[in-house]
Coordinates of C-alpha atoms and ligand atoms in Angstrom, one line a residue:
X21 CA -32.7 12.7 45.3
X22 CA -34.4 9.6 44.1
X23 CA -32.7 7.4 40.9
X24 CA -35.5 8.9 38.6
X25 CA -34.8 12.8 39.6
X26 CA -31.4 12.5 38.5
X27 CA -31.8 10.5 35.5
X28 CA -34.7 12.9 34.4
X29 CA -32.6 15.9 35.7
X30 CA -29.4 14.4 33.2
X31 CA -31.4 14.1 30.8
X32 CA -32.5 17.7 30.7
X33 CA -28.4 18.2 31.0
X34 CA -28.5 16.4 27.7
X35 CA -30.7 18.3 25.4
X36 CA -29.0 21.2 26.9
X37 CA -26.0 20.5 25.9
X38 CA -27.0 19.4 22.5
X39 CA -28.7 22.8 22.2
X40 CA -25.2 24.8 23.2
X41 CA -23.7 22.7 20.9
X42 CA -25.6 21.6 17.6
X43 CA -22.1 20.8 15.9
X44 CA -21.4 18.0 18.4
X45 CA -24.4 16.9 19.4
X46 CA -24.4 13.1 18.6
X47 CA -27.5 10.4 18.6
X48 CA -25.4 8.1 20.9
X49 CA -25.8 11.0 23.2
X50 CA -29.2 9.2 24.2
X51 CA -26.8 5.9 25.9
X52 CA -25.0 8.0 28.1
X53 CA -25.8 7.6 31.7
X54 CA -25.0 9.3 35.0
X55 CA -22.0 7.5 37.2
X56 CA -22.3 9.8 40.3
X57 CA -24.0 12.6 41.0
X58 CA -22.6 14.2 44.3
X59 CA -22.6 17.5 44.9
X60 CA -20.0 19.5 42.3
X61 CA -19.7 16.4 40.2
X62 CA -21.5 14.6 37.5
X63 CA -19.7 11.6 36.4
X64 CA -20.7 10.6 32.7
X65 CA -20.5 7.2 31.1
X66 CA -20.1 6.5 27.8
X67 CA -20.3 3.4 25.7
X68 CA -16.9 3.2 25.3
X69 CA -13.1 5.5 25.2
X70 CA -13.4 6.8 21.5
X71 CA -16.7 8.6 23.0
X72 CA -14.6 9.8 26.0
X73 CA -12.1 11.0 23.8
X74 CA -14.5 13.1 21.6
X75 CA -16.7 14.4 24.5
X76 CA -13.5 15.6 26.6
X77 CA -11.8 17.2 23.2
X78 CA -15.7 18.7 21.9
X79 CA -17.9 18.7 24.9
X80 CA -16.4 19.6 28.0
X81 CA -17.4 23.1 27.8
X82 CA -21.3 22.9 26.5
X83 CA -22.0 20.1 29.1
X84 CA -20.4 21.9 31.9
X85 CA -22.3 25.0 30.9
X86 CA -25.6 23.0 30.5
X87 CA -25.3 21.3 33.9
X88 CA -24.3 24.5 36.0
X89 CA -27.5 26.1 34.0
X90 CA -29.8 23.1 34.9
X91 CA -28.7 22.4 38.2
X92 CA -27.9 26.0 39.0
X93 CA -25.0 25.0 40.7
X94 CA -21.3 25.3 39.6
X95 CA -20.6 21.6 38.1
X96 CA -17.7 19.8 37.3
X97 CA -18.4 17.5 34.7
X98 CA -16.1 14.2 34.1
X99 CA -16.7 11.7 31.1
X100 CA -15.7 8.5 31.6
X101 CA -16.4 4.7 30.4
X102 CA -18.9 2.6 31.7
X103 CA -22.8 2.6 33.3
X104 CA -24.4 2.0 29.8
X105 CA -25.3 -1.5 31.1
X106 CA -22.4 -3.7 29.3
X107 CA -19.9 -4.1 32.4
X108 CA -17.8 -5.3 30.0
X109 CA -16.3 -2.5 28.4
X110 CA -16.6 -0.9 31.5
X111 CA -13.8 -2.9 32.5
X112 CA -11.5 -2.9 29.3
X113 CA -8.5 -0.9 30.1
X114 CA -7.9 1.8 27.2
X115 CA -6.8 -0.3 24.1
X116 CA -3.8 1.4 22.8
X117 CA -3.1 2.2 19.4
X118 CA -3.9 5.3 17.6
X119 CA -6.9 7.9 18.4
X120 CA -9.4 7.2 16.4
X121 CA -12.7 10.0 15.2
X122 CA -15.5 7.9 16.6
X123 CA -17.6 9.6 13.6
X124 CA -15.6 8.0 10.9
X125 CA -16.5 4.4 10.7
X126 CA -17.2 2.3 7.2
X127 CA -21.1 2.4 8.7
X128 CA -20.9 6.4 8.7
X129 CA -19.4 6.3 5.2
X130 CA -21.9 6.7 2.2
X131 CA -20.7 5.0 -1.1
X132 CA -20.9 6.5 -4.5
X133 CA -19.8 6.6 -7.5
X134 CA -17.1 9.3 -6.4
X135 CA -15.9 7.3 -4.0
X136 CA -16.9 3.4 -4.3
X137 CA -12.9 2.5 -5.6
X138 CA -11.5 4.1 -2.8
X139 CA -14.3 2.9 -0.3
X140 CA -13.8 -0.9 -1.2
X141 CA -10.2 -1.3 -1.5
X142 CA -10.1 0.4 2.1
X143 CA -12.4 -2.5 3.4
X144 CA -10.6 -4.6 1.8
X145 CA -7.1 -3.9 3.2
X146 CA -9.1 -3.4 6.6
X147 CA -10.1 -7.3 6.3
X148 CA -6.6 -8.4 6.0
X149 CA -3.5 -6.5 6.3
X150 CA -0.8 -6.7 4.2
X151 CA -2.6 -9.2 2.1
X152 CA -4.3 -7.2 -0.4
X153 CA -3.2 -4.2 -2.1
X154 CA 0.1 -2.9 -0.9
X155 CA 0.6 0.0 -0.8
X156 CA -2.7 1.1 -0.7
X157 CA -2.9 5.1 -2.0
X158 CA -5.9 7.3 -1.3
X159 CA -5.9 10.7 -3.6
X160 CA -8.5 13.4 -4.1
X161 CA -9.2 17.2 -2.9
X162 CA -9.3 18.1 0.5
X163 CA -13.1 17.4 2.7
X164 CA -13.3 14.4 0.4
X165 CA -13.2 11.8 3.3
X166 CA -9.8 10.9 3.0
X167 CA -9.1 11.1 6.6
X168 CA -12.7 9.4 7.3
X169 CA -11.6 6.3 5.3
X170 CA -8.4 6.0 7.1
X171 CA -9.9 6.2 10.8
X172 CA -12.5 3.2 9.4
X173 CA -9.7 0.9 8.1
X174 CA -8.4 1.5 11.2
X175 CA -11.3 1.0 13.5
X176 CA -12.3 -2.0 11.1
X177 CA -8.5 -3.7 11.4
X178 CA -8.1 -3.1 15.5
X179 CA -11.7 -4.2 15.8
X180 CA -11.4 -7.6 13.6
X181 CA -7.4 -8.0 15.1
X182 CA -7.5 -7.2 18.5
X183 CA -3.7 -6.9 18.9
X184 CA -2.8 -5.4 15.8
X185 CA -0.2 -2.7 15.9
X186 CA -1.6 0.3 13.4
X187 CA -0.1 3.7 13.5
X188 CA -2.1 6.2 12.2
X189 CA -0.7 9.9 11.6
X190 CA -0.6 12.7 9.6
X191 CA 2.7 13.3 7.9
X192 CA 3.4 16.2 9.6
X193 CA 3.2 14.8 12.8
X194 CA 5.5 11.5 11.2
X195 CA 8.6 14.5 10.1
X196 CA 7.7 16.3 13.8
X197 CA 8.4 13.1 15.7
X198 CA 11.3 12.1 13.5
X199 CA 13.2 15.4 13.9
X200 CA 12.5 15.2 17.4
X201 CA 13.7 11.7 17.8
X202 CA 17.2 12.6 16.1
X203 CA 17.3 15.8 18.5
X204 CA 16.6 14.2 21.4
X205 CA 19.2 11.0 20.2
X206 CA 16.6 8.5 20.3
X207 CA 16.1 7.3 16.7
X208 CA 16.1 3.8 18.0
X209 CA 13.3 3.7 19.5
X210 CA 11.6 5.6 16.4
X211 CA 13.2 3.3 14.1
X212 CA 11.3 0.2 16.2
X213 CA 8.1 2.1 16.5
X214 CA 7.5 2.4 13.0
X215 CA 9.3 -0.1 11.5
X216 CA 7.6 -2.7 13.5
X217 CA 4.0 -1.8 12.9
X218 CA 1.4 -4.4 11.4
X219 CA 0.2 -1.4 9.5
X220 CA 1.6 2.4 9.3
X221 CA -1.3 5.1 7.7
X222 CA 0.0 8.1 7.1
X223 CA -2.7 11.0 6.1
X224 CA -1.6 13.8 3.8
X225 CA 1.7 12.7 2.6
X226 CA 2.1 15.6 0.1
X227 CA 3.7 17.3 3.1
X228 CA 6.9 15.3 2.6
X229 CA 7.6 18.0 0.2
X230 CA 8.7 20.4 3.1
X231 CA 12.0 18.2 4.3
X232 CA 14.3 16.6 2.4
X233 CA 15.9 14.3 5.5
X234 CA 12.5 13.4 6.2
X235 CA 12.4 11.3 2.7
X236 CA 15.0 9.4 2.9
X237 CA 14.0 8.4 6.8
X238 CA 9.9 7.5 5.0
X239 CA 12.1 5.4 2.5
X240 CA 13.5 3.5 4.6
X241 CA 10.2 2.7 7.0
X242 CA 8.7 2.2 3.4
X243 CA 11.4 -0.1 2.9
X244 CA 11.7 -2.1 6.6
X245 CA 7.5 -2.1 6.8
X246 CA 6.4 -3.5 2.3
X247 CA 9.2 -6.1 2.8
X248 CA 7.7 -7.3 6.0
X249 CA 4.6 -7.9 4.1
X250 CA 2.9 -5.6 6.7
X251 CA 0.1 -3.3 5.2
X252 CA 0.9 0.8 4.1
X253 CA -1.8 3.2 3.1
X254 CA -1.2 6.9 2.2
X255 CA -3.4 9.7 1.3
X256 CA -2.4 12.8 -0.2
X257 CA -4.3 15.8 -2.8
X258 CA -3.1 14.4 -5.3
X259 CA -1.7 11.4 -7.2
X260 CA 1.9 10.1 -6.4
X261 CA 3.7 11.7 -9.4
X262 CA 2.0 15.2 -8.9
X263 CA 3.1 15.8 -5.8
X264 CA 6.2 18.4 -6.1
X265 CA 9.5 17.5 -5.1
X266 CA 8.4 14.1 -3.9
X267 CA 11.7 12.1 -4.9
X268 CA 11.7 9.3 -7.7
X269 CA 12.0 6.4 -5.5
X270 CA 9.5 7.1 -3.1
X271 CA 6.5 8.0 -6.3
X272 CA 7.4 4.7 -7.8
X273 CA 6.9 3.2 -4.7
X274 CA 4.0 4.9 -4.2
X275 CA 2.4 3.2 -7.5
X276 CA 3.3 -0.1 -6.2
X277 CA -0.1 -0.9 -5.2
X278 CA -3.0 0.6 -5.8
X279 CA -3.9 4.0 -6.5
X280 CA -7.7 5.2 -5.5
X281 CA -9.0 8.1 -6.6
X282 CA -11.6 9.9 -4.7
X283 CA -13.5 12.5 -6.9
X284 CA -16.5 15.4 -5.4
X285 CA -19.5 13.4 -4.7
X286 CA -22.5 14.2 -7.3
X287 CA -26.1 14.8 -6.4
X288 CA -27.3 12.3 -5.0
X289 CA -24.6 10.9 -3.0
X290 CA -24.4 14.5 -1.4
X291 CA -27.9 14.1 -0.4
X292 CA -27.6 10.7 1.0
X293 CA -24.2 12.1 3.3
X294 CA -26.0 15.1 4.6
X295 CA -29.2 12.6 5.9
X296 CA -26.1 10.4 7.4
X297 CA -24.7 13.2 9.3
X298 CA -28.4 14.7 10.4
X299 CA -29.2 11.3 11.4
X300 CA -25.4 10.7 13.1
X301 CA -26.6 13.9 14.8
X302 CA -30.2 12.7 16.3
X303 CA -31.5 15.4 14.0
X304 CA -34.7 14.7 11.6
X305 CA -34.0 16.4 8.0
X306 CA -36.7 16.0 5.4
X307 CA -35.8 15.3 2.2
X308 CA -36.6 18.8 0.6
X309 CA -34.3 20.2 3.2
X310 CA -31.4 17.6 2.3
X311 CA -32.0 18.3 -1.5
X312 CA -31.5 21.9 -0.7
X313 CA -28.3 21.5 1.3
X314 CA -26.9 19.2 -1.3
X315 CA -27.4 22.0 -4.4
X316 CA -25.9 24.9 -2.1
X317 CA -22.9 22.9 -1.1
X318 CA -21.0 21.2 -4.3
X319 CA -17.3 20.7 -3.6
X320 CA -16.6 19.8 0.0
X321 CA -18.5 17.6 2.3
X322 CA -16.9 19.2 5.1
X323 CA -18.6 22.2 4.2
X324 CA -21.9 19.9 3.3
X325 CA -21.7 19.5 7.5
X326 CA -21.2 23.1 7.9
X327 CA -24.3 24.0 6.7
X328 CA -26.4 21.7 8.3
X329 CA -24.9 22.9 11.5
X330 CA -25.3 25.9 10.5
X331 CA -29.1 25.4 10.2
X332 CA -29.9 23.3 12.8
X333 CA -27.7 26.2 15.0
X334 CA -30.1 29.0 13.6
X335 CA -33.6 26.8 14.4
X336 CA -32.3 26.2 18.0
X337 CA -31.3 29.9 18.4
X338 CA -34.5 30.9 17.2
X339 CA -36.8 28.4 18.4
X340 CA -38.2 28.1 14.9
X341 CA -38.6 24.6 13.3
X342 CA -36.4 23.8 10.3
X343 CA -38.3 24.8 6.9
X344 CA -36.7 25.8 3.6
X345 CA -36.9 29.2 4.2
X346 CA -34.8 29.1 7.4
X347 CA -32.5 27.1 5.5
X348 CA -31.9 29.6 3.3
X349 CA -31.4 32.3 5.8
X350 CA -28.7 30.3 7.4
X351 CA -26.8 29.1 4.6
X352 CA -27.0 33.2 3.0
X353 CA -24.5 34.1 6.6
X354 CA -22.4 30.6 6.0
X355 CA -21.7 31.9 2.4
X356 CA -20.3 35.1 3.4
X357 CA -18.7 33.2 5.9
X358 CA -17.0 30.6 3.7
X359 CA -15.0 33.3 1.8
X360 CA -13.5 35.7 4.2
X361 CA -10.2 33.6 4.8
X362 CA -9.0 33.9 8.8
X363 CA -6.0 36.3 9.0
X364 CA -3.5 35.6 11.6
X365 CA -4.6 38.8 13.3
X366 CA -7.7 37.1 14.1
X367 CA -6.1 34.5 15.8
X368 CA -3.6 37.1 17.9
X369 CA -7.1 38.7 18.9
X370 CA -8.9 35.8 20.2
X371 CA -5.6 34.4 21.8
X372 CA -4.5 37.7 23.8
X373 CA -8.2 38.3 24.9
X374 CA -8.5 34.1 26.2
X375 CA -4.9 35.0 28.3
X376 CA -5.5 38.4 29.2
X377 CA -1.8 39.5 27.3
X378 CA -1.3 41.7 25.4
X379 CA -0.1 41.7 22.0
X380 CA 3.3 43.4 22.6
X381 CA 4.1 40.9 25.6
X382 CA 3.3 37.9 22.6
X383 CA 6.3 39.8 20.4
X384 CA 8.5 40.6 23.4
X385 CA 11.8 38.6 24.4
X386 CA 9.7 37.2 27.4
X387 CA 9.9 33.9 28.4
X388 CA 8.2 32.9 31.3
X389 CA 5.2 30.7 31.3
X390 CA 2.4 33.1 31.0
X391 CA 3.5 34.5 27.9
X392 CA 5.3 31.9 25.8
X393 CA 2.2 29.5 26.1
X394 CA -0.2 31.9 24.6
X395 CA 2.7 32.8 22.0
X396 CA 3.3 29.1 21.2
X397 CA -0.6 28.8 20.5
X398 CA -1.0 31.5 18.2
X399 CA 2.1 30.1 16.1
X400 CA 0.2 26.6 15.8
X401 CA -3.3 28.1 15.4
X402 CA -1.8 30.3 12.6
X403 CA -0.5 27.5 11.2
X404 CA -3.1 25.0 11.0
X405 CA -6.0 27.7 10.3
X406 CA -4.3 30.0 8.0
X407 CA -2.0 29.4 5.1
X408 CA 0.9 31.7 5.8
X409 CA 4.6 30.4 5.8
X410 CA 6.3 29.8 9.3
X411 CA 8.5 32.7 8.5
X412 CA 4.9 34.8 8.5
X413 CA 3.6 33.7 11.4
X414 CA 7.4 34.2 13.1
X415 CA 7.1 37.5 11.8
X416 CA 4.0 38.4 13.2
X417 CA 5.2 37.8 16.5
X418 CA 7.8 39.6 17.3
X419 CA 10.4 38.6 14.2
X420 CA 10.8 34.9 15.5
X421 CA 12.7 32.8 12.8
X422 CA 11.4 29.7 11.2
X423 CA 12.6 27.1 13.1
X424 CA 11.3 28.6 16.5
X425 CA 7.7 28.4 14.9
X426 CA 7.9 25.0 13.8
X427 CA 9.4 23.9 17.6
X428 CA 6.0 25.7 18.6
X429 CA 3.7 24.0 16.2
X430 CA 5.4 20.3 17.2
X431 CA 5.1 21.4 20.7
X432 CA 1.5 21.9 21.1
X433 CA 0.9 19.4 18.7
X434 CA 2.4 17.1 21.0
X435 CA 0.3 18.7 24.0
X436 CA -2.1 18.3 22.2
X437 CA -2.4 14.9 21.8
X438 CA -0.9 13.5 25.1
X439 CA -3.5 16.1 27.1
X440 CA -7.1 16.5 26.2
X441 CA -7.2 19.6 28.2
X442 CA -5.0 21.3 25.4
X443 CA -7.2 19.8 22.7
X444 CA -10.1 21.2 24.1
X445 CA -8.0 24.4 24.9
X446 CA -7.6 24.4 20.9
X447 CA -11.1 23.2 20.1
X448 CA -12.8 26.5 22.1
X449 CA -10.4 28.8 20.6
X450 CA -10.6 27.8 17.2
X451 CA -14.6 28.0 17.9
X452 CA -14.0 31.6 18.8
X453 CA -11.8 32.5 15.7
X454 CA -14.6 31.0 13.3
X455 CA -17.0 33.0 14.7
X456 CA -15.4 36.1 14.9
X457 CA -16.7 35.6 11.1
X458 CA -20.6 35.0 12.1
X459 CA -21.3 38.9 13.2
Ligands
LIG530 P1 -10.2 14.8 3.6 O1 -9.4 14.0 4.6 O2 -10.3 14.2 2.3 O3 -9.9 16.2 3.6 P2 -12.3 14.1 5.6 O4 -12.1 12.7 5.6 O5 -11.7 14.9 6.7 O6 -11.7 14.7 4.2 O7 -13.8 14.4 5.4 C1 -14.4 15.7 5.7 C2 -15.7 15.5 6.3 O8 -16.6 14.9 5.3 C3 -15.7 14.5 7.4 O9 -16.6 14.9 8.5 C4 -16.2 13.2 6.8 O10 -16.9 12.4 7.8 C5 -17.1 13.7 5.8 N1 -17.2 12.7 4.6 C6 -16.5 12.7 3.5 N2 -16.9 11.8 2.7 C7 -17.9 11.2 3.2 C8 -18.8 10.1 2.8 N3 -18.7 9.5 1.7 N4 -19.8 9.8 3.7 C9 -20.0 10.4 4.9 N5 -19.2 11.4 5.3 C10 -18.2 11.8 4.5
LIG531 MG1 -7.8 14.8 5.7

């Protein structure tokens, strides 16, 4: 095959895969380019690892699928960094430091009035750690961009300080690793992990709440990291002295610095994020359609996504072009959609059928492999998707007691992060639980 067959033949694999997969379809698809293309591989290379990263966790499955129906051949398809003519970063060895969302830079932030506190201080504790407001405390409701703002301050710091040592985590993953570390005797190390970062973000630190030992152990990284002059930023739903059972010393802290509020985005500033993320997407939205999307969808802007997914899903399905009216008829399903919460039966379904088990095996005493794997991903998809108690979910499976849940939940979290082939594991099946709610 000559150069220009396979590029025109990866390009088709392209828009295929974009068409599988509206939700993850990216503009910066168009710089990708084929590495090798030899028989039951396509090599893919990507301008740099955070797209790796989010293509191996999102994309595995609709580019495979789109290359195997373009090709007509079973694929393998590997992403990897490189070919997009900057031999550079081809080069650059994977720069360590925290994972960041490649989506959730400053440039992919819009600025409002809702949010233009909380957006500036973050840029300006990005420009100089430590230096500026410390610590730095993000609040509002959840789908607010909270998390987005954290990933930029982080891409923004590691991009202007090369070397910088930022850890970024959610606090349940901080209390995970730090009861870990005392089980496993190795709080030293811990201790020197976090107490020696340039920069510690921890996302969601209501969750402190749940474990008491875990307090004192934040107090004292608090402690080690503010008198170092090295930079902390928080996040959390709400502000430092609302959240319950959060001790004294640690909400006074929290006020030390500043304290951003992040409030739902009005109008306009809806309208303006919803032509960022069509645009982010390679997808053209006219403004009628934007204005539409921004009335239907008030509270969340994760939900403000969802529904242009949602829309652009239906006019690919359908091969009909975008107009009001299909709009409508998309967003009518995502509204039913939206208030059916998942049930943790749900979950048992889409898990048992994905293993071929079955639902007695998941409550049974067994412990081999084939079983406790599936069993240990139903306790962490019922915890992160539905909003039932560990003892619940132990319940549901068989009468298991707190504590085995919560080993579960840090184990596949941990999986999760060290291998991308349990992320995408996750990602498929939590694609199959959502849309048990579509039919
Ligand atoms: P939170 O952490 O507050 O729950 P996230 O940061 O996860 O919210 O944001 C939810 C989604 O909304 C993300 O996809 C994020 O990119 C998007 N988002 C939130 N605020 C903005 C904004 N001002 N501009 C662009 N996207 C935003
Ligand atoms: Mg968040």
């Amino acid at each position: 095959m000559s150069v220009r067959e396979v590029e025109s033949i990866f390009a088709d694999i392209v828009e295929r895969a974009r068409a599988l997969d509206p939700a993850n379809a990216r503009k910066w698809f168009d710089e990708l380019k084929v590495i090798h293309f030899d028989g039951g591989a396509i090599g893919i290379g990507c301008p740099d690892e955070a797209n790796v990263r989010f293509l191996d966790q999102n994309c595995k499955t609709s580019f495979t699928r789109a290359a195997q129906q373009i090709t007509g051949h079973l694929v393998t398809v590997e992403f990897l960094v490189g070919g997009t003519g900057d031999s550079r970063q081809a080069e650059q060895a994977p720069r360590p430091g925290p994972a960041l969302h490649p989506d959730y830079t400053f440039d992919n932030f819009v600025v409002g009035p809702s949010n233009r506190l909380a957006h500036a201080s973050c840029v300006a504790v990005s420009q100089s750690l430590g230096a500026t407001y410390n610590p730095l405390f993000l609040y509002g409701n959840a789908g607010l961009g909270k998390t987005h703002l954290l990933h930029a301050v982080c891409h923004e710091a590691r991009h202007r300080v090369g070397g910088a040592a930022i850890q970024l985590l959610s606090c349940e993953e901080f209390v995970n690793r730090f009861i870990r570390a005392i089980e496993q005797g190795n709080l030293t190390e811990f201790h020197s992990q976090f107490r020696t970062a340039d920069a510690l973000v921890v996302d969601d630190v209501q969750f402190l709440r749940e474990r008491e030992g875990s307090q004192e152990e934040f107090f004292h990284t608090f402690n080690a990291l503010y008198n170092n002059g090295k930079q902390i930023i928080l996040s959390a739903d709400s502000p430092p002295a609302e959240i319950p059972s959060l001790e004294d010393r640690l909400t006074s802290r929290f006020n030390w610095g500043l304290v951003a509020r992040i409030d739902p985005p009005g109008y306009e500033t809806r309208v303006a994020i919803v032509q960022k993320k069509a645009h982010l997407r390679g997808l053209p939205v006219d403004d009628e359609i934007a204005g539409y999307i921004a009335r239907q969808v008030q509270a969340n802007i994760r939900e403000l996504e969802g529904a242009l997914t949602t829309i652009y899903a239906l006019a690919t399905t359908m091969h009909e072009p975008v107009t009001l009216d299909l709009a409508r008829r998309a967003l009518e399903g995502q509204i039913k959609l939206a208030t059916k919460p998942i049930s943790i039966t749900d979950i048992i379904e889409v898990v048992t059928q994905y293993f071929d088990v079955r639902l007695t095996d998941l409550q049974s005493k067994r412990r081999s492999q084939s079983i406790t794997v599936p069993r240990q991903i139903c306790m962490y998809l019922a915890r992160t998707l539905t909003k039932h108690s560990l003892e619940e979910i132990g319940g549901h499976l068989g009468g298991r007691d707190h504590t085995t849940v919560m080993h579960a939940c840090a184990k596949i979290d941990e999986e999760r992060q060290s291998d991308p082939k349990m992320q995408a594991l996750l990602n498929e099946l939590t694609k199959q639980i959502t849309q048990t709610f579509l039919v």
